[in-house]
Amino acid sequence: MATSIALSETLAVVPLTRRLRGLLPLALAIVVALGLVAAAGWYGYRHSFDQAVEEIRGRADHRLDLYAASFEREIEKFAAFPFVMSYDRNVADLVAAPDDPERAVVADRYLERLNARIGTLAVYILDKTGRCIASSN
């Protein structure tokens, strides 16, 4: 009993600020530790996020390359048709006289047959101003 009275008297004598000063290094260590844990967590999150973005970007670039190659192949399939069509007599006659309706009808029929063979949606013949003078549809 005497020791508990002596202890309470000792605590009463020691000022409160002195007791808090003893806790200050511990509190500071806890705050620093929490800050380090938060910084490590943030770094881990950013690293994982950046890595995931780079992986997605790499897959997207690869997919875009595939789409571009496929698109170029489709364009190359039909690239020679304007040149080949220019050798057809019906097309040459229409281009020579674009306002002749009879020639336009003959060229339309030729373009319909051509379109059925090559499998496009439509084939057009344009004059120098960009006006459609014959079409497959």
Coordinates of N, CA and C in Angstrom, one line a residue:
M1 N 0.8 -1.2 0.0 CA 0.0 0.0 0.0 C 0.9 1.2 0.0
A2 N 2.0 1.2 0.7 CA 2.9 2.3 0.8 C 3.5 2.6 -0.6
T3 N 3.7 1.6 -1.3 CA 4.3 1.8 -2.7 C 3.3 2.5 -3.6
S4 N 2.1 2.1 -3.5 CA 1.1 2.7 -4.4 C 0.9 4.2 -4.1
I5 N 1.0 4.5 -2.8 CA 0.8 5.9 -2.4 C 2.1 6.7 -2.9
A6 N 3.2 6.1 -2.7 CA 4.5 6.8 -3.2 C 4.5 7.0 -4.7
L7 N 3.9 6.0 -5.4 CA 3.9 6.1 -6.9 C 2.9 7.2 -7.3
S8 N 1.8 7.3 -6.7 CA 0.8 8.3 -7.0 C 1.3 9.7 -6.6
E9 N 2.1 9.8 -5.6 CA 2.6 11.0 -5.2 C 3.7 11.4 -6.2
T10 N 4.5 10.5 -6.7 CA 5.5 10.7 -7.6 C 4.9 11.2 -9.0
L11 N 3.8 10.6 -9.4 CA 3.2 11.0 -10.7 C 2.6 12.3 -10.5
A12 N 2.1 12.6 -9.4 CA 1.5 14.0 -9.2 C 2.5 15.0 -9.2
V13 N 3.7 14.7 -8.7 CA 4.8 15.7 -8.7 C 5.4 15.9 -10.1
V14 N 5.5 14.9 -10.9 CA 6.0 15.1 -12.3 C 5.0 15.8 -13.1
P15 N 5.4 16.9 -13.7 CA 4.4 17.7 -14.4 C 4.0 16.9 -15.7
L16 N 2.8 17.3 -16.2 CA 2.2 16.6 -17.3 C 3.1 16.8 -18.6
T17 N 3.7 17.9 -18.8 CA 4.5 18.2 -20.0 C 5.7 17.2 -20.0
R18 N 6.2 16.9 -18.9 CA 7.3 16.0 -18.8 C 6.9 14.6 -19.2
R19 N 5.8 14.2 -18.8 CA 5.3 12.9 -19.2 C 5.0 12.8 -20.7
L20 N 4.5 13.9 -21.2 CA 4.2 13.9 -22.6 C 5.5 13.9 -23.5
R21 N 6.5 14.6 -22.9 CA 7.8 14.6 -23.6 C 8.4 13.2 -23.8
G22 N 8.1 12.4 -22.8 CA 8.5 11.0 -22.9 C 7.8 10.2 -24.0
L23 N 6.6 10.6 -24.3 CA 5.8 10.0 -25.3 C 6.0 10.5 -26.7
L24 N 6.7 11.7 -26.8 CA 6.9 12.4 -28.1 C 7.7 11.5 -29.0
P25 N 8.8 10.9 -28.6 CA 9.6 10.1 -29.6 C 8.8 8.9 -30.1
L26 N 8.0 8.3 -29.2 CA 7.2 7.2 -29.6 C 6.1 7.6 -30.7
A27 N 5.5 8.8 -30.4 CA 4.5 9.3 -31.3 C 5.1 9.6 -32.6
L28 N 6.3 10.3 -32.6 CA 7.0 10.6 -33.8 C 7.4 9.4 -34.6
A29 N 7.8 8.4 -33.9 CA 8.2 7.1 -34.6 C 6.9 6.5 -35.3
I30 N 5.8 6.5 -34.6 CA 4.6 6.0 -35.2 C 4.2 6.8 -36.4
V31 N 4.2 8.1 -36.3 CA 3.9 8.9 -37.5 C 4.8 8.7 -38.7
V32 N 6.1 8.6 -38.4 CA 7.1 8.3 -39.5 C 6.8 6.9 -40.1
A33 N 6.5 5.9 -39.2 CA 6.3 4.6 -39.7 C 5.0 4.5 -40.6
L34 N 4.0 5.2 -40.1 CA 2.7 5.3 -40.9 C 3.0 6.0 -42.3
G35 N 3.8 7.1 -42.2 CA 4.1 7.8 -43.5 C 4.9 6.9 -44.4
L36 N 5.9 6.1 -43.9 CA 6.6 5.2 -44.8 C 5.7 4.1 -45.4
V37 N 4.8 3.6 -44.5 CA 3.9 2.6 -45.0 C 3.0 3.2 -46.1
A38 N 2.5 4.4 -45.9 CA 1.7 5.0 -46.9 C 2.4 5.3 -48.2
A39 N 3.7 5.7 -48.1 CA 4.5 6.0 -49.2 C 4.8 4.7 -50.0
A40 N 5.1 3.6 -49.3 CA 5.4 2.4 -49.9 C 4.1 1.9 -50.6
G41 N 3.0 2.0 -50.0 CA 1.7 1.6 -50.6 C 1.4 2.4 -51.9
W42 N 1.6 3.7 -51.8 CA 1.4 4.6 -53.0 C 2.4 4.2 -54.1
Y43 N 3.6 3.9 -53.8 CA 4.6 3.6 -54.8 C 4.2 2.2 -55.4
G44 N 3.8 1.3 -54.6 CA 3.4 0.0 -55.2 C 2.2 0.1 -56.1
Y45 N 1.2 0.9 -55.7 CA 0.0 1.2 -56.5 C 0.4 1.8 -57.8
R46 N 1.2 2.8 -57.8 CA 1.6 3.5 -59.0 C 2.4 2.6 -59.9
H47 N 3.3 1.8 -59.3 CA 4.1 0.9 -60.1 C 3.2 -0.1 -60.8
S48 N 2.3 -0.7 -60.1 CA 1.4 -1.7 -60.7 C 0.5 -1.0 -61.7
F49 N 0.0 0.2 -61.5 CA -0.9 0.9 -62.4 C -0.1 1.2 -63.7
D50 N 1.1 1.7 -63.6 CA 1.9 2.0 -64.8 C 2.3 0.8 -65.6
Q51 N 2.5 -0.3 -64.9 CA 2.9 -1.6 -65.5 C 1.6 -2.1 -66.3
A52 N 0.5 -2.0 -65.7 CA -0.8 -2.4 -66.4 C -1.1 -1.6 -67.6
V53 N -0.9 -0.3 -67.5 CA -1.1 0.6 -68.6 C -0.2 0.3 -69.7
E54 N 1.1 0.1 -69.4 CA 2.0 -0.3 -70.5 C 1.7 -1.6 -71.2
E55 N 1.2 -2.5 -70.4 CA 0.8 -3.8 -71.0 C -0.4 -3.6 -71.9
I56 N -1.4 -2.9 -71.5 CA -2.5 -2.6 -72.3 C -2.2 -1.8 -73.5
R57 N -1.3 -0.9 -73.4 CA -0.8 -0.1 -74.5 C -0.1 -0.9 -75.6
G58 N 0.7 -1.9 -75.1 CA 1.4 -2.8 -76.0 C 0.5 -3.7 -76.7
R59 N -0.6 -4.2 -76.1 CA -1.6 -5.0 -76.7 C -2.4 -4.2 -77.7
A60 N -2.7 -2.9 -77.4 CA -3.4 -2.1 -78.3 C -2.6 -1.7 -79.5
D61 N -1.3 -1.4 -79.3 CA -0.5 -1.1 -80.5 C -0.4 -2.3 -81.4
H62 N -0.3 -3.5 -80.8 CA -0.2 -4.7 -81.7 C -1.5 -4.9 -82.4
R63 N -2.6 -4.7 -81.8 CA -3.9 -4.9 -82.4 C -4.1 -3.8 -83.5
L64 N -3.7 -2.6 -83.2 CA -3.8 -1.6 -84.3 C -2.9 -1.9 -85.5
D65 N -1.7 -2.5 -85.3 CA -0.9 -2.9 -86.4 C -1.6 -4.0 -87.2
L66 N -2.3 -4.9 -86.6 CA -3.0 -5.9 -87.3 C -4.2 -5.3 -88.1
Y67 N -4.9 -4.4 -87.5 CA -6.0 -3.8 -88.2 C -5.5 -3.0 -89.4
A68 N -4.4 -2.2 -89.2 CA -3.9 -1.4 -90.3 C -3.4 -2.3 -91.4
A69 N -2.8 -3.4 -91.1 CA -2.3 -4.4 -92.2 C -3.5 -5.0 -92.9
S70 N -4.6 -5.3 -92.2 CA -5.8 -5.8 -92.8 C -6.4 -4.8 -93.7
F71 N -6.5 -3.6 -93.2 CA -7.1 -2.5 -94.0 C -6.3 -2.2 -95.3
E72 N -5.0 -2.2 -95.2 CA -4.1 -2.0 -96.3 C -4.3 -3.2 -97.4
R73 N -4.5 -4.4 -96.9 CA -4.7 -5.5 -97.8 C -6.0 -5.3 -98.5
E74 N -7.1 -4.9 -97.8 CA -8.3 -4.6 -98.5 C -8.2 -3.5 -99.6
I75 N -7.5 -2.5 -99.3 CA -7.3 -1.4 -100.2 C -6.5 -1.9 -101.4
E76 N -5.5 -2.7 -101.2 CA -4.6 -3.2 -102.3 C -5.4 -4.1 -103.2
K77 N -6.4 -4.8 -102.7 CA -7.2 -5.7 -103.5 C -7.9 -5.0 -104.6
F78 N -8.4 -3.8 -104.3 CA -9.1 -3.0 -105.3 C -8.4 -1.9 -106.0
A79 N -7.1 -1.7 -105.7 CA -6.3 -0.6 -106.2 C -6.2 -0.6 -107.7
A80 N -6.2 -1.8 -108.3 CA -5.9 -1.8 -109.8 C -7.2 -1.7 -110.6
F81 N -8.4 -1.7 -110.0 CA -9.6 -1.7 -110.7 C -9.8 -0.4 -111.5
P82 N -9.5 0.8 -111.0 CA -9.7 2.0 -111.8 C -8.9 1.9 -113.1
F83 N -7.7 1.4 -112.9 CA -6.8 1.3 -114.1 C -7.4 0.3 -115.1
V84 N -7.8 -0.8 -114.7 CA -8.4 -1.9 -115.5 C -9.7 -1.4 -116.2
M85 N -10.5 -0.7 -115.4 CA -11.8 -0.1 -115.9 C -11.6 0.9 -117.0
S86 N -10.5 1.6 -117.0 CA -10.2 2.6 -118.0 C -10.0 2.0 -119.4
Y87 N -9.7 0.7 -119.4 CA -9.4 0.0 -120.7 C -10.7 -0.5 -121.3
D88 N -11.8 -0.5 -120.6 CA -13.1 -1.0 -121.1 C -13.7 0.1 -122.0
R89 N -14.2 -0.4 -123.2 CA -14.7 0.5 -124.2 C -15.9 1.3 -123.7
N90 N -16.8 0.7 -122.9 CA -18.0 1.3 -122.4 C -17.6 2.5 -121.5
V91 N -16.6 2.3 -120.6 CA -16.2 3.3 -119.7 C -15.5 4.5 -120.5
A92 N -14.7 4.1 -121.4 CA -14.0 5.1 -122.2 C -15.0 6.0 -123.0
D93 N -16.0 5.3 -123.6 CA -17.0 6.1 -124.3 C -17.8 7.0 -123.4
L94 N -18.1 6.6 -122.2 CA -18.8 7.4 -121.3 C -18.0 8.6 -120.8
V95 N -16.7 8.4 -120.5 CA -15.8 9.5 -120.1 C -15.7 10.5 -121.2
A96 N -15.7 10.0 -122.5 CA -15.5 10.9 -123.6 C -16.8 11.8 -123.8
A97 N -17.9 11.2 -123.5 CA -19.2 12.0 -123.6 C -20.0 11.7 -122.3
P98 N -19.7 12.4 -121.2 CA -20.4 12.1 -120.0 C -21.9 12.4 -119.9
D99 N -22.4 13.3 -120.8 CA -23.8 13.7 -120.8 C -24.7 12.8 -121.7
D100 N -24.1 11.8 -122.3 CA -24.9 10.9 -123.2 C -25.6 9.8 -122.3
P101 N -26.9 9.9 -122.2 CA -27.6 8.9 -121.3 C -27.5 7.5 -121.8
E102 N -27.5 7.2 -123.0 CA -27.3 5.9 -123.5 C -26.0 5.2 -123.1
R103 N -25.0 6.0 -123.2 CA -23.7 5.5 -122.8 C -23.6 5.3 -121.2
A104 N -24.4 6.1 -120.5 CA -24.4 6.0 -119.1 C -25.1 4.7 -118.7
V105 N -26.2 4.3 -119.4 CA -26.9 3.1 -119.1 C -26.1 1.9 -119.4
V106 N -25.3 1.9 -120.5 CA -24.4 0.8 -120.9 C -23.3 0.7 -119.8
A107 N -22.8 1.8 -119.4 CA -21.7 1.8 -118.4 C -22.3 1.3 -117.0
D108 N -23.5 1.7 -116.7 CA -24.2 1.2 -115.5 C -24.3 -0.3 -115.5
R109 N -24.7 -0.9 -116.6 CA -24.8 -2.4 -116.7 C -23.4 -3.0 -116.5
Y110 N -22.4 -2.4 -117.2 CA -21.1 -3.0 -117.1 C -20.6 -3.0 -115.6
L111 N -20.9 -1.8 -114.9 CA -20.5 -1.7 -113.5 C -21.3 -2.7 -112.6
E112 N -22.5 -3.0 -112.9 CA -23.3 -3.9 -112.2 C -22.6 -5.3 -112.3
R113 N -22.3 -5.7 -113.5 CA -21.6 -7.0 -113.7 C -20.3 -7.1 -113.0
L114 N -19.5 -6.0 -113.1 CA -18.2 -5.9 -112.5 C -18.3 -6.0 -110.9
N115 N -19.3 -5.3 -110.4 CA -19.5 -5.3 -109.0 C -19.9 -6.7 -108.5
A116 N -20.7 -7.4 -109.2 CA -21.1 -8.7 -108.8 C -19.9 -9.7 -108.8
R117 N -18.9 -9.4 -109.7 CA -17.7 -10.3 -109.8 C -16.7 -10.0 -108.7
I118 N -16.5 -8.7 -108.4 CA -15.5 -8.3 -107.4 C -16.0 -8.2 -106.0
G119 N -17.3 -8.2 -105.8 CA -17.9 -8.3 -104.5 C -17.8 -7.0 -103.6
T120 N -17.8 -5.8 -104.3 CA -17.8 -4.6 -103.5 C -19.3 -4.1 -103.3
L121 N -19.4 -3.1 -102.5 CA -20.8 -2.6 -102.2 C -21.3 -1.8 -103.4
A122 N -20.4 -1.0 -104.0 CA -20.8 -0.2 -105.2 C -19.5 0.2 -105.9
V123 N -19.7 0.5 -107.3 CA -18.6 0.9 -108.1 C -19.1 2.2 -108.8
Y124 N -18.3 3.2 -108.8 CA -18.8 4.5 -109.4 C -17.8 5.0 -110.4
I125 N -18.2 5.7 -111.4 CA -17.4 6.4 -112.3 C -17.7 7.9 -112.1
L126 N -16.6 8.7 -111.8 CA -16.8 10.1 -111.6 C -16.2 10.9 -112.7
D127 N -16.7 12.1 -113.0 CA -16.1 12.9 -114.1 C -15.0 13.8 -113.4
K128 N -14.4 14.7 -114.1 CA -13.3 15.5 -113.6 C -13.8 16.4 -112.5
T129 N -15.0 16.7 -112.4 CA -15.5 17.6 -111.3 C -15.9 16.8 -110.1
G130 N -15.9 15.5 -110.2 CA -16.3 14.7 -109.0 C -17.8 14.3 -109.1
R131 N -18.5 14.6 -110.1 CA -19.9 14.2 -110.3 C -20.0 12.7 -110.8
C132 N -20.9 12.0 -110.1 CA -21.0 10.6 -110.5 C -21.8 10.5 -111.9
I133 N -21.1 9.9 -112.8 CA -21.8 9.7 -114.2 C -22.3 8.3 -114.4
A134 N -21.8 7.3 -113.6 CA -22.3 6.0 -113.7 C -22.0 5.3 -112.4
S135 N -22.9 4.3 -112.1 CA -22.7 3.5 -110.9 C -23.3 2.1 -111.0
S136 N -22.9 1.3 -110.1 CA -23.3 -0.1 -110.2 C -24.6 -0.3 -109.5
N137 N -25.1 0.7 -108.8 CA -26.4 0.5 -108.0 C -27.5 1.4 -108.6

